Amino acid sequence: MWGGRFQQGPSPLFERFNNSFSFDYRLLPFDVQGSLAYCKALERAGILTAPESKKLQRALRNLVNRIAARPRTLRDALPQFEDVHSFVEAQLVAAVGDLGKKIHTGRSRNDQVALDLKLYLRSESKGIRERLLLLLRTLTQNAEKHLDVILPGYTHLQRAQPIRLAHYWLAYFEMLVRDLERLESCSRRMNTLPLGSGALAGSGFPIDRQFLARELGFRRPTRNSLDAVSDRDHVAELLSCLAILMMHLSRLAEDLILFSTAEFHFVELSDAVSSGSSLMPQKKNPDSLELIRGKTGRVYGNLLRLLVVMKGLPLAYNKDMQEDKEAVFDTVDTVFGSLEMATLVLQTLKLDSHAMARAALASHANATDCADYLAQKGLPFRKAHELTGKIVRYALQKGVPLEELELHEFRSFSPLFNEDVRKALTLERAVESKAIEGGVARKFVQKAINNAKHVLAQIE
Ligand code: ARG
């Protein structure tokens, strides 16, 4: 491909070190897609005749079909070619002879790989979006089913206040909707065509870039050739968005891992997503969730890997940038798998709603409601807080929950207490008193479920 200037071939060691075909073969469909459009542009520029362009396009389509029919062709070729671009070109030459050598007129592998990667990311972003939508739908369905399941909410991992399980699921819905929005904004920014930028200075041939942009579904051509071939912002952005997405999945995984312990006993994972122990016969381990949590590290690592590769690069293209691809491929695979796994875990999760309700009542998780009760009767909240703290200490010493104290005991702390205090301390009241936008009262959680369904309907 570039032997003319050289007197000696590459050493096998260098060749192996330099080659990227073993992984960038994944760009093949996109490389062909770009070349198909490029044939048409070459024809418009008068570099190919119409029959030549047709012939090349036919050969490109044949190549894709041939590989689809016999994947071994590709596997066997992997050690023999430098990268996906040289492979496609060599196949063209093999199919149509010297005509195949015209395809690279006015093009560089630098603008070519920039294009391929954008086409790849555009396609995989759709796959991520579809999987994310499935998970969002599952969270919404779970929220609908669990509107009246009450569990303790935590701060500092200490029981804090009772909440509805639906509200908990919808918290993850909110996070993941933000992820979806971030992905969409990423896709919008990456939607410019690098092809026609040549190696770095633009193409020496009258390639109609507006035409190419339309052909390949880009908003417009890139405006600066130096930037176009050396820009990997879209990779960094996408990996950042996916790192945040994985952080959310990892937190969900961590919650459910805790909730599935004997200590909590709120949920049980389906056998289908758990594994046992080779030694301890009684064990059921939440490996699916642990792997989501663990693989988050891999995605963070890939983001860092890309940022570090890019940080010292002089303009424009440098071979260092070949190192971007494995980080991207690995991230996409990991995110696909993690989204699918999280969805399956949620779809098959079993609940122990009694254990949740018991835990929500225990540990004086209704103490805030006692303080609110006093504040509603006119006591300044700070005083109500202190007084309730004392009542909690008293209840702890006595070994009973707040709501089982006698009225005279309450009244020994404050005359503001009446018979209705017992009702104010029920689980039901604890959640229903949060009747506020974004709060856990039934009406507002129902409203949030309706909103989630509305959001999903608008997206799909
Ligand atoms: N395999 C290369 C990459 O992934 C393609 C571009 C090569 N360009 C070059 N001037 N050597 O970045």
Short mmCIF file of C-alpha atoms and ligand atoms in Angstrom, two decimals:
data_model
loop_
_atom_site.label_atom_id
_atom_site.label_comp_id
_atom_site.label_asym_id
_atom_site.label_seq_id
_atom_site.Cartn_x
_atom_site.Cartn_y
_atom_site.Cartn_z
CA MET A 1 0.00 0.00 0.00
CA TRP A 2 2.90 2.35 0.63
CA GLY A 3 5.92 0.28 -0.52
CA GLY A 4 7.21 2.61 -3.28
CA ARG A 5 9.47 4.68 -1.12
CA PHE A 6 10.84 1.72 0.81
CA GLN A 7 13.78 -0.50 0.00
CA GLN A 8 13.00 -3.04 2.64
CA GLY A 9 9.80 -4.64 3.89
CA PRO A 10 8.63 -4.37 7.49
CA SER A 11 10.03 -6.75 10.08
CA PRO A 12 7.52 -9.38 11.16
CA LEU A 13 7.78 -7.97 14.67
CA PHE A 14 6.88 -4.47 13.49
CA GLU A 15 4.12 -5.85 11.33
CA ARG A 16 2.47 -7.60 14.23
CA PHE A 17 2.92 -4.53 16.40
CA ASN A 18 1.50 -2.20 13.78
CA ASN A 19 -1.44 -4.23 12.49
CA SER A 20 -4.93 -3.42 13.69
CA PHE A 21 -6.97 -5.73 11.48
CA SER A 22 -7.40 -8.26 14.31
CA PHE A 23 -9.77 -5.77 15.95
CA ASP A 24 -10.70 -3.08 13.42
CA TYR A 25 -12.31 -5.72 11.18
CA ARG A 26 -15.41 -4.69 13.13
CA LEU A 27 -15.46 -1.52 11.06
CA LEU A 28 -15.81 -3.48 7.81
CA PRO A 29 -19.51 -2.76 7.09
CA PHE A 30 -18.88 0.94 7.76
CA ASP A 31 -15.71 1.05 5.69
CA VAL A 32 -17.69 -0.40 2.80
CA GLN A 33 -20.58 1.99 3.39
CA GLY A 34 -18.15 4.92 3.21
CA SER A 35 -16.47 3.54 0.09
CA LEU A 36 -19.80 3.04 -1.67
CA ALA A 37 -20.61 6.71 -1.18
CA TYR A 38 -17.06 7.65 -2.14
CA CYS A 39 -17.40 5.82 -5.49
CA LYS A 40 -20.37 8.03 -6.29
CA ALA A 41 -18.42 11.14 -5.28
CA LEU A 42 -15.50 10.09 -7.48
CA GLU A 43 -17.91 9.65 -10.35
CA ARG A 44 -19.37 13.14 -9.79
CA ALA A 45 -15.81 14.50 -9.72
CA GLY A 46 -15.12 12.90 -13.09
CA ILE A 47 -12.47 10.54 -11.69
CA LEU A 48 -14.51 7.42 -12.33
CA THR A 49 -16.81 6.87 -15.30
CA ALA A 50 -20.35 5.76 -14.50
CA PRO A 51 -19.64 2.12 -15.49
CA GLU A 52 -16.42 2.12 -13.43
CA SER A 53 -18.24 3.44 -10.41
CA LYS A 54 -20.97 0.81 -10.85
CA LYS A 55 -18.38 -1.92 -11.14
CA LEU A 56 -16.59 -0.84 -7.97
CA GLN A 57 -19.83 -0.55 -6.06
CA ARG A 58 -20.86 -4.01 -7.18
CA ALA A 59 -17.51 -5.40 -6.05
CA LEU A 60 -17.92 -3.71 -2.64
CA ARG A 61 -21.38 -5.22 -2.20
CA ASN A 62 -20.13 -8.61 -3.30
CA LEU A 63 -17.39 -8.42 -0.70
CA VAL A 64 -19.90 -7.85 2.11
CA ASN A 65 -22.12 -10.66 0.85
CA ARG A 66 -19.20 -13.01 0.43
CA ILE A 67 -18.05 -12.43 4.00
CA ALA A 68 -21.59 -12.75 5.35
CA ALA A 69 -21.92 -16.08 3.57
CA ARG A 70 -18.48 -17.32 4.62
CA PRO A 71 -17.24 -15.60 7.79
CA ARG A 72 -14.14 -17.80 7.62
CA THR A 73 -12.85 -15.69 4.72
CA LEU A 74 -12.51 -12.80 7.11
CA ARG A 75 -11.07 -14.84 9.97
CA ASP A 76 -8.39 -16.33 7.71
CA ALA A 77 -7.49 -12.89 6.36
CA LEU A 78 -6.97 -11.31 9.80
CA PRO A 79 -3.22 -12.06 10.14
CA GLN A 80 -2.50 -11.07 6.54
CA PHE A 81 -3.56 -7.42 6.38
CA GLU A 82 -2.55 -4.28 8.17
CA ASP A 83 -6.02 -2.94 8.78
CA VAL A 84 -9.60 -3.04 7.57
CA HIS A 85 -8.96 -0.31 4.98
CA SER A 86 -6.07 -2.11 3.29
CA PHE A 87 -8.07 -5.35 3.38
CA VAL A 88 -11.06 -3.82 1.58
CA GLU A 89 -8.84 -2.17 -1.01
CA ALA A 90 -6.94 -5.40 -1.65
CA GLN A 91 -10.22 -7.28 -2.10
CA LEU A 92 -11.36 -4.67 -4.61
CA VAL A 93 -8.17 -5.00 -6.60
CA ALA A 94 -8.49 -8.78 -6.50
CA ALA A 95 -12.05 -8.48 -7.81
CA VAL A 96 -11.75 -5.78 -10.49
CA GLY A 97 -8.01 -5.37 -11.11
CA ASP A 98 -6.40 -1.96 -11.52
CA LEU A 99 -9.73 -0.17 -11.35
CA GLY A 100 -9.76 -1.07 -7.65
CA LYS A 101 -6.65 1.05 -7.22
CA LYS A 102 -8.65 4.18 -8.12
CA ILE A 103 -10.89 4.06 -5.04
CA HIS A 104 -8.33 5.77 -2.82
CA THR A 105 -7.99 8.83 -5.10
CA GLY A 106 -8.01 11.97 -2.96
CA ARG A 107 -8.69 9.97 0.17
CA SER A 108 -6.48 9.06 3.11
CA ARG A 109 -6.89 6.36 5.68
CA ASN A 110 -6.96 9.26 8.12
CA ASP A 111 -10.26 10.71 6.92
CA GLN A 112 -11.44 7.19 6.14
CA VAL A 113 -10.94 5.84 9.66
CA ALA A 114 -12.43 9.01 11.15
CA LEU A 115 -15.52 8.38 9.03
CA ASP A 116 -15.71 4.65 9.77
CA LEU A 117 -15.55 5.25 13.49
CA LYS A 118 -18.33 7.82 13.37
CA LEU A 119 -20.54 5.50 11.34
CA TYR A 120 -19.80 2.69 13.79
CA LEU A 121 -20.58 4.85 16.83
CA ARG A 122 -23.78 6.08 15.24
CA SER A 123 -24.92 2.53 14.67
CA GLU A 124 -23.93 1.24 18.12
CA SER A 125 -25.47 4.25 19.84
CA LYS A 126 -28.78 3.06 18.43
CA GLY A 127 -28.18 -0.39 19.94
CA ILE A 128 -27.37 1.14 23.31
CA ARG A 129 -30.44 3.33 23.13
CA GLU A 130 -32.69 0.34 22.37
CA ARG A 131 -31.32 -1.61 25.33
CA LEU A 132 -31.58 1.41 27.58
CA LEU A 133 -35.21 1.84 26.59
CA LEU A 134 -35.94 -1.77 27.51
CA LEU A 135 -34.45 -1.21 30.94
CA LEU A 136 -36.44 2.01 31.37
CA ARG A 137 -39.60 0.19 30.44
CA THR A 138 -38.83 -2.57 32.94
CA LEU A 139 -38.24 -0.03 35.72
CA THR A 140 -41.58 1.60 34.90
CA GLN A 141 -43.38 -1.74 34.95
CA ASN A 142 -41.82 -2.62 38.28
CA ALA A 143 -42.84 0.78 39.63
CA GLU A 144 -46.44 0.12 38.60
CA LYS A 145 -46.40 -3.28 40.29
CA HIS A 146 -44.76 -2.02 43.48
CA LEU A 147 -46.65 1.18 44.12
CA ASP A 148 -47.84 -0.08 47.51
CA VAL A 149 -44.70 -1.87 48.60
CA ILE A 150 -43.00 0.10 51.34
CA LEU A 151 -39.38 -0.21 52.39
CA PRO A 152 -36.99 1.91 54.38
CA GLY A 153 -35.06 4.54 52.46
CA TYR A 154 -31.47 4.93 53.58
CA THR A 155 -28.95 7.66 54.12
CA HIS A 156 -25.44 6.67 55.23
CA LEU A 157 -26.84 3.15 54.74
CA GLN A 158 -28.79 3.71 57.98
CA ARG A 159 -32.56 3.35 57.89
CA ALA A 160 -33.87 6.87 57.38
CA GLN A 161 -37.52 7.18 56.28
CA PRO A 162 -40.06 4.86 54.71
CA ILE A 163 -40.46 5.10 50.94
CA ARG A 164 -42.44 3.34 48.24
CA LEU A 165 -40.52 0.76 46.22
CA ALA A 166 -42.01 2.35 43.09
CA HIS A 167 -40.31 5.60 44.04
CA TYR A 168 -37.03 3.75 44.39
CA TRP A 169 -37.31 2.24 40.89
CA LEU A 170 -38.21 5.61 39.46
CA ALA A 171 -35.07 7.15 40.94
CA TYR A 172 -33.12 4.89 38.59
CA PHE A 173 -35.52 5.78 35.81
CA GLU A 174 -34.54 9.43 36.22
CA MET A 175 -30.82 8.65 36.12
CA LEU A 176 -31.13 6.52 33.03
CA VAL A 177 -33.31 9.03 31.21
CA ARG A 178 -30.53 11.56 31.73
CA ASP A 179 -28.14 9.00 30.24
CA LEU A 180 -30.40 8.68 27.23
CA GLU A 181 -30.46 12.45 26.79
CA ARG A 182 -26.69 12.62 27.05
CA LEU A 183 -26.33 9.95 24.36
CA GLU A 184 -28.65 11.88 22.10
CA SER A 185 -26.72 15.08 22.55
CA CYS A 186 -23.49 13.20 21.82
CA SER A 187 -24.93 11.83 18.60
CA ARG A 188 -26.00 15.28 17.50
CA ARG A 189 -22.52 16.74 17.98
CA MET A 190 -20.76 13.86 16.26
CA ASN A 191 -22.99 14.19 13.21
CA THR A 192 -20.46 15.85 10.83
CA LEU A 193 -18.70 14.21 7.90
CA PRO A 194 -14.87 13.98 8.03
CA LEU A 195 -14.46 12.35 4.58
CA GLY A 196 -12.86 14.73 2.08
CA SER A 197 -10.37 16.02 4.64
CA GLY A 198 -7.66 13.88 3.06
CA ALA A 199 -4.62 13.10 5.16
CA LEU A 200 -4.77 16.48 6.94
CA ALA A 201 -5.05 19.35 4.43
CA GLY A 202 -8.16 18.46 2.44
CA SER A 203 -8.50 16.53 -0.79
CA GLY A 204 -6.75 17.54 -4.01
CA PHE A 205 -9.77 16.44 -6.03
CA PRO A 206 -13.15 18.13 -6.45
CA ILE A 207 -14.98 15.81 -4.09
CA ASP A 208 -18.50 17.10 -3.38
CA ARG A 209 -18.57 16.91 0.39
CA GLN A 210 -22.13 18.22 0.68
CA PHE A 211 -23.20 15.33 -1.50
CA LEU A 212 -21.21 12.86 0.61
CA ALA A 213 -22.71 14.26 3.80
CA ARG A 214 -26.21 13.74 2.39
CA GLU A 215 -25.36 10.25 1.10
CA LEU A 216 -24.03 9.15 4.48
CA GLY A 217 -26.66 10.91 6.58
CA PHE A 218 -24.50 13.61 8.16
CA ARG A 219 -25.75 17.09 8.98
CA ARG A 220 -22.83 18.79 7.20
CA PRO A 221 -19.16 18.26 6.31
CA THR A 222 -16.58 19.09 9.00
CA ARG A 223 -15.20 22.61 8.66
CA ASN A 224 -11.51 22.06 9.30
CA SER A 225 -9.50 19.22 7.81
CA LEU A 226 -6.83 19.24 10.53
CA ASP A 227 -9.48 18.95 13.20
CA ALA A 228 -11.51 16.39 11.25
CA VAL A 229 -8.73 13.80 11.05
CA SER A 230 -7.41 14.31 14.56
CA ASP A 231 -10.69 14.74 16.41
CA ARG A 232 -11.78 11.96 18.75
CA ASP A 233 -13.96 14.16 20.95
CA HIS A 234 -16.98 12.11 20.01
CA VAL A 235 -15.25 8.98 21.29
CA ALA A 236 -14.28 10.69 24.55
CA GLU A 237 -17.79 12.06 24.92
CA LEU A 238 -19.49 8.78 24.26
CA LEU A 239 -17.17 6.92 26.62
CA SER A 240 -17.85 9.58 29.27
CA CYS A 241 -21.58 9.19 28.86
CA LEU A 242 -21.24 5.44 29.05
CA ALA A 243 -19.03 5.69 32.14
CA ILE A 244 -21.82 7.67 33.84
CA LEU A 245 -24.41 5.17 32.63
CA MET A 246 -22.33 2.33 34.10
CA MET A 247 -22.01 4.23 37.37
CA HIS A 248 -25.81 4.16 37.57
CA LEU A 249 -26.03 0.47 36.77
CA SER A 250 -23.30 -0.21 39.30
CA ARG A 251 -25.18 1.63 42.06
CA LEU A 252 -28.33 -0.29 41.23
CA ALA A 253 -26.31 -3.50 41.33
CA GLU A 254 -24.82 -2.57 44.69
CA ASP A 255 -28.25 -1.78 46.17
CA LEU A 256 -29.70 -5.07 45.02
CA ILE A 257 -26.68 -7.06 46.15
CA LEU A 258 -27.18 -5.62 49.64
CA PHE A 259 -30.95 -6.10 49.51
CA SER A 260 -30.46 -9.76 48.61
CA THR A 261 -28.31 -10.55 51.66
CA ALA A 262 -29.83 -12.51 54.57
CA GLU A 263 -29.30 -9.34 56.63
CA PHE A 264 -31.77 -7.36 54.49
CA HIS A 265 -33.74 -10.15 52.82
CA PHE A 266 -35.73 -7.64 50.73
CA VAL A 267 -35.22 -9.35 47.38
CA GLU A 268 -34.18 -12.65 45.94
CA LEU A 269 -32.49 -12.92 42.56
CA SER A 270 -33.80 -15.52 40.18
CA ASP A 271 -31.76 -18.72 39.90
CA ALA A 272 -31.39 -17.78 36.24
CA VAL A 273 -29.07 -14.90 37.11
CA SER A 274 -27.29 -16.34 40.15
CA SER A 275 -24.57 -18.85 40.69
CA GLY A 276 -23.70 -21.27 43.46
CA SER A 277 -20.53 -22.09 45.29
CA SER A 278 -18.29 -25.01 44.44
CA LEU A 279 -17.71 -25.53 48.15
CA MET A 280 -20.68 -24.21 50.13
CA PRO A 281 -23.84 -26.00 49.01
CA GLN A 282 -26.21 -23.43 50.50
CA LYS A 283 -24.77 -20.43 48.64
CA LYS A 284 -26.61 -18.38 46.05
CA ASN A 285 -24.47 -15.57 44.77
CA PRO A 286 -25.55 -12.46 42.85
CA ASP A 287 -22.81 -12.81 40.22
CA SER A 288 -24.84 -11.04 37.54
CA LEU A 289 -24.95 -7.87 39.61
CA GLU A 290 -21.40 -8.18 40.86
CA LEU A 291 -20.23 -8.36 37.26
CA ILE A 292 -22.17 -5.23 36.32
CA ARG A 293 -20.45 -3.50 39.25
CA GLY A 294 -17.08 -4.95 38.30
CA LYS A 295 -17.34 -4.20 34.59
CA THR A 296 -17.97 -0.56 35.44
CA GLY A 297 -14.27 -0.38 36.22
CA ARG A 298 -13.49 -1.61 32.74
CA VAL A 299 -15.56 1.17 31.17
CA TYR A 300 -13.94 3.84 33.38
CA GLY A 301 -10.57 2.40 32.40
CA ASN A 302 -11.40 2.67 28.71
CA LEU A 303 -12.36 6.32 29.08
CA LEU A 304 -9.11 7.08 30.84
CA ARG A 305 -7.20 5.09 28.26
CA LEU A 306 -8.57 7.24 25.45
CA LEU A 307 -8.03 10.53 27.27
CA VAL A 308 -4.44 9.62 28.03
CA VAL A 309 -3.77 8.51 24.44
CA MET A 310 -5.09 11.83 23.13
CA LYS A 311 -3.66 14.29 25.62
CA GLY A 312 -0.18 14.73 24.17
CA LEU A 313 -0.86 14.35 20.46
CA PRO A 314 0.35 17.09 18.13
CA LEU A 315 -1.96 17.90 15.23
CA ALA A 316 -3.06 16.13 13.18
CA TYR A 317 -3.29 12.33 12.85
CA ASN A 318 -0.85 10.18 14.81
CA LYS A 319 -0.75 6.40 14.90
CA ASP A 320 -1.38 6.53 18.64
CA MET A 321 -4.99 7.07 17.66
CA GLN A 322 -5.25 3.50 16.45
CA GLU A 323 -5.40 2.69 20.17
CA ASP A 324 -8.87 4.28 20.39
CA LYS A 325 -10.67 1.34 18.83
CA GLU A 326 -10.30 -1.44 21.34
CA ALA A 327 -11.37 0.94 24.09
CA VAL A 328 -14.51 1.72 22.12
CA PHE A 329 -15.32 -1.84 21.11
CA ASP A 330 -14.83 -3.16 24.61
CA THR A 331 -16.99 -0.41 26.07
CA VAL A 332 -19.82 -1.00 23.63
CA ASP A 333 -19.77 -4.75 24.29
CA THR A 334 -19.69 -4.21 28.04
CA VAL A 335 -22.53 -1.69 28.04
CA PHE A 336 -24.70 -3.89 25.81
CA GLY A 337 -24.20 -6.84 28.13
CA SER A 338 -24.67 -4.87 31.34
CA LEU A 339 -27.92 -3.24 30.16
CA GLU A 340 -29.33 -6.58 29.09
CA MET A 341 -28.29 -8.24 32.34
CA ALA A 342 -29.74 -5.46 34.52
CA THR A 343 -33.02 -5.77 32.63
CA LEU A 344 -33.20 -9.54 33.13
CA VAL A 345 -32.38 -9.23 36.84
CA LEU A 346 -35.18 -6.69 37.34
CA GLN A 347 -37.67 -8.71 35.29
CA THR A 348 -37.08 -11.84 37.35
CA LEU A 349 -36.56 -10.34 40.81
CA LYS A 350 -38.61 -11.75 43.71
CA LEU A 351 -39.58 -9.50 46.62
CA ASP A 352 -40.15 -10.05 50.31
CA SER A 353 -42.47 -7.13 50.88
CA HIS A 354 -43.10 -8.17 54.50
CA ALA A 355 -39.42 -7.97 55.29
CA MET A 356 -39.33 -4.54 53.68
CA ALA A 357 -42.32 -3.28 55.65
CA ARG A 358 -40.90 -4.71 58.89
CA ALA A 359 -37.61 -2.97 58.28
CA ALA A 360 -39.38 0.26 57.39
CA LEU A 361 -41.17 0.26 60.76
CA ALA A 362 -38.20 -0.81 62.82
CA SER A 363 -35.34 1.42 63.91
CA HIS A 364 -37.70 4.32 64.55
CA ALA A 365 -37.76 5.27 60.89
CA ASN A 366 -40.94 7.19 61.72
CA ALA A 367 -39.20 9.53 64.17
CA THR A 368 -39.23 12.37 61.65
CA ASP A 369 -43.01 11.98 61.46
CA CYS A 370 -43.18 12.39 65.22
CA ALA A 371 -41.15 15.60 64.98
CA ASP A 372 -43.31 16.79 62.06
CA TYR A 373 -46.40 16.07 64.19
CA LEU A 374 -45.14 18.36 66.93
CA ALA A 375 -44.09 21.01 64.41
CA GLN A 376 -47.57 20.92 62.92
CA LYS A 377 -48.95 21.62 66.38
CA GLY A 378 -46.88 24.77 66.49
CA LEU A 379 -43.64 23.70 68.17
CA PRO A 380 -40.58 25.14 66.34
CA PHE A 381 -39.08 22.26 64.36
CA ARG A 382 -35.68 22.42 66.05
CA LYS A 383 -37.40 21.90 69.43
CA ALA A 384 -39.63 19.19 68.00
CA HIS A 385 -36.51 17.44 66.70
CA GLU A 386 -34.81 17.53 70.07
CA LEU A 387 -37.88 16.39 71.94
CA THR A 388 -38.41 13.50 69.53
CA GLY A 389 -34.78 12.51 69.95
CA LYS A 390 -35.44 12.19 73.65
CA ILE A 391 -38.57 10.13 73.03
CA VAL A 392 -36.55 7.84 70.74
CA ARG A 393 -33.95 7.38 73.46
CA TYR A 394 -36.73 6.57 75.94
CA ALA A 395 -38.28 4.05 73.49
CA LEU A 396 -34.87 2.49 72.86
CA GLN A 397 -34.36 2.01 76.61
CA LYS A 398 -37.80 0.51 76.93
CA GLY A 399 -37.18 -1.68 73.88
CA VAL A 400 -40.38 -0.75 72.00
CA PRO A 401 -41.08 1.05 68.71
CA LEU A 402 -42.32 4.65 68.95
CA GLU A 403 -45.88 3.84 67.94
CA GLU A 404 -46.24 1.43 70.87
CA LEU A 405 -45.62 4.03 73.54
CA GLU A 406 -48.69 4.92 75.65
CA LEU A 407 -50.27 8.31 75.21
CA HIS A 408 -49.34 9.29 78.79
CA GLU A 409 -45.74 8.51 77.97
CA PHE A 410 -45.88 10.83 74.94
CA ARG A 411 -47.57 13.47 77.05
CA SER A 412 -44.87 13.26 79.69
CA PHE A 413 -42.64 14.79 77.01
CA SER A 414 -45.12 17.35 75.68
CA PRO A 415 -48.77 18.25 76.25
CA LEU A 416 -49.07 18.79 72.48
CA PHE A 417 -49.48 15.03 72.01
CA ASN A 418 -53.01 13.72 71.54
CA GLU A 419 -54.64 10.41 70.71
CA ASP A 420 -53.97 11.04 67.00
CA VAL A 421 -50.20 10.67 67.47
CA ARG A 422 -50.40 6.89 67.06
CA LYS A 423 -51.99 7.31 63.63
CA ALA A 424 -49.37 9.85 62.65
CA LEU A 425 -46.70 7.25 63.27
CA THR A 426 -48.04 4.51 61.01
CA LEU A 427 -46.10 3.46 57.94
CA GLU A 428 -48.96 4.55 55.77
CA ARG A 429 -48.93 8.07 57.19
CA ALA A 430 -45.16 8.28 57.04
CA VAL A 431 -45.28 7.95 53.26
CA GLU A 432 -48.60 9.73 52.70
CA SER A 433 -47.46 12.82 54.56
CA LYS A 434 -44.86 13.43 51.82
CA ALA A 435 -47.60 14.71 49.55
CA ILE A 436 -45.40 16.92 47.48
CA GLU A 437 -44.04 17.00 43.94
CA GLY A 438 -41.22 14.44 43.84
CA GLY A 439 -42.26 12.92 47.18
CA VAL A 440 -43.40 9.44 48.20
CA ALA A 441 -47.13 9.94 48.78
CA ARG A 442 -49.15 7.55 46.61
CA LYS A 443 -50.73 10.26 44.50
CA PHE A 444 -47.38 11.78 43.61
CA VAL A 445 -45.66 8.49 42.90
CA GLN A 446 -48.59 7.58 40.66
CA LYS A 447 -48.09 10.89 38.92
CA ALA A 448 -44.40 10.07 38.45
CA ILE A 449 -45.31 6.68 36.98
CA ASN A 450 -47.66 8.38 34.52
CA ASN A 451 -44.91 10.79 33.64
CA ALA A 452 -42.44 7.96 33.08
CA LYS A 453 -44.91 6.28 30.73
CA HIS A 454 -45.44 9.56 28.93
CA VAL A 455 -41.67 10.09 28.55
CA LEU A 456 -41.28 6.58 27.13
CA ALA A 457 -44.18 7.01 24.73
CA GLN A 458 -42.62 10.22 23.45
CA ILE A 459 -39.19 8.66 22.95
CA GLU A 460 -40.37 5.56 21.11
N1 ARG B 1 -5.42 1.70 11.41
C1 ARG B 1 -5.31 3.11 11.45
C2 ARG B 1 -6.07 3.66 12.67
O1 ARG B 1 -6.85 2.97 13.21
C3 ARG B 1 -5.88 3.71 10.20
C4 ARG B 1 -5.30 5.01 9.83
C5 ARG B 1 -3.90 4.84 9.41
N2 ARG B 1 -3.36 6.04 8.91
C6 ARG B 1 -2.05 6.21 8.76
N3 ARG B 1 -1.65 7.34 8.30
N4 ARG B 1 -1.20 5.29 9.08
O2 ARG B 1 -5.88 4.76 13.08
#
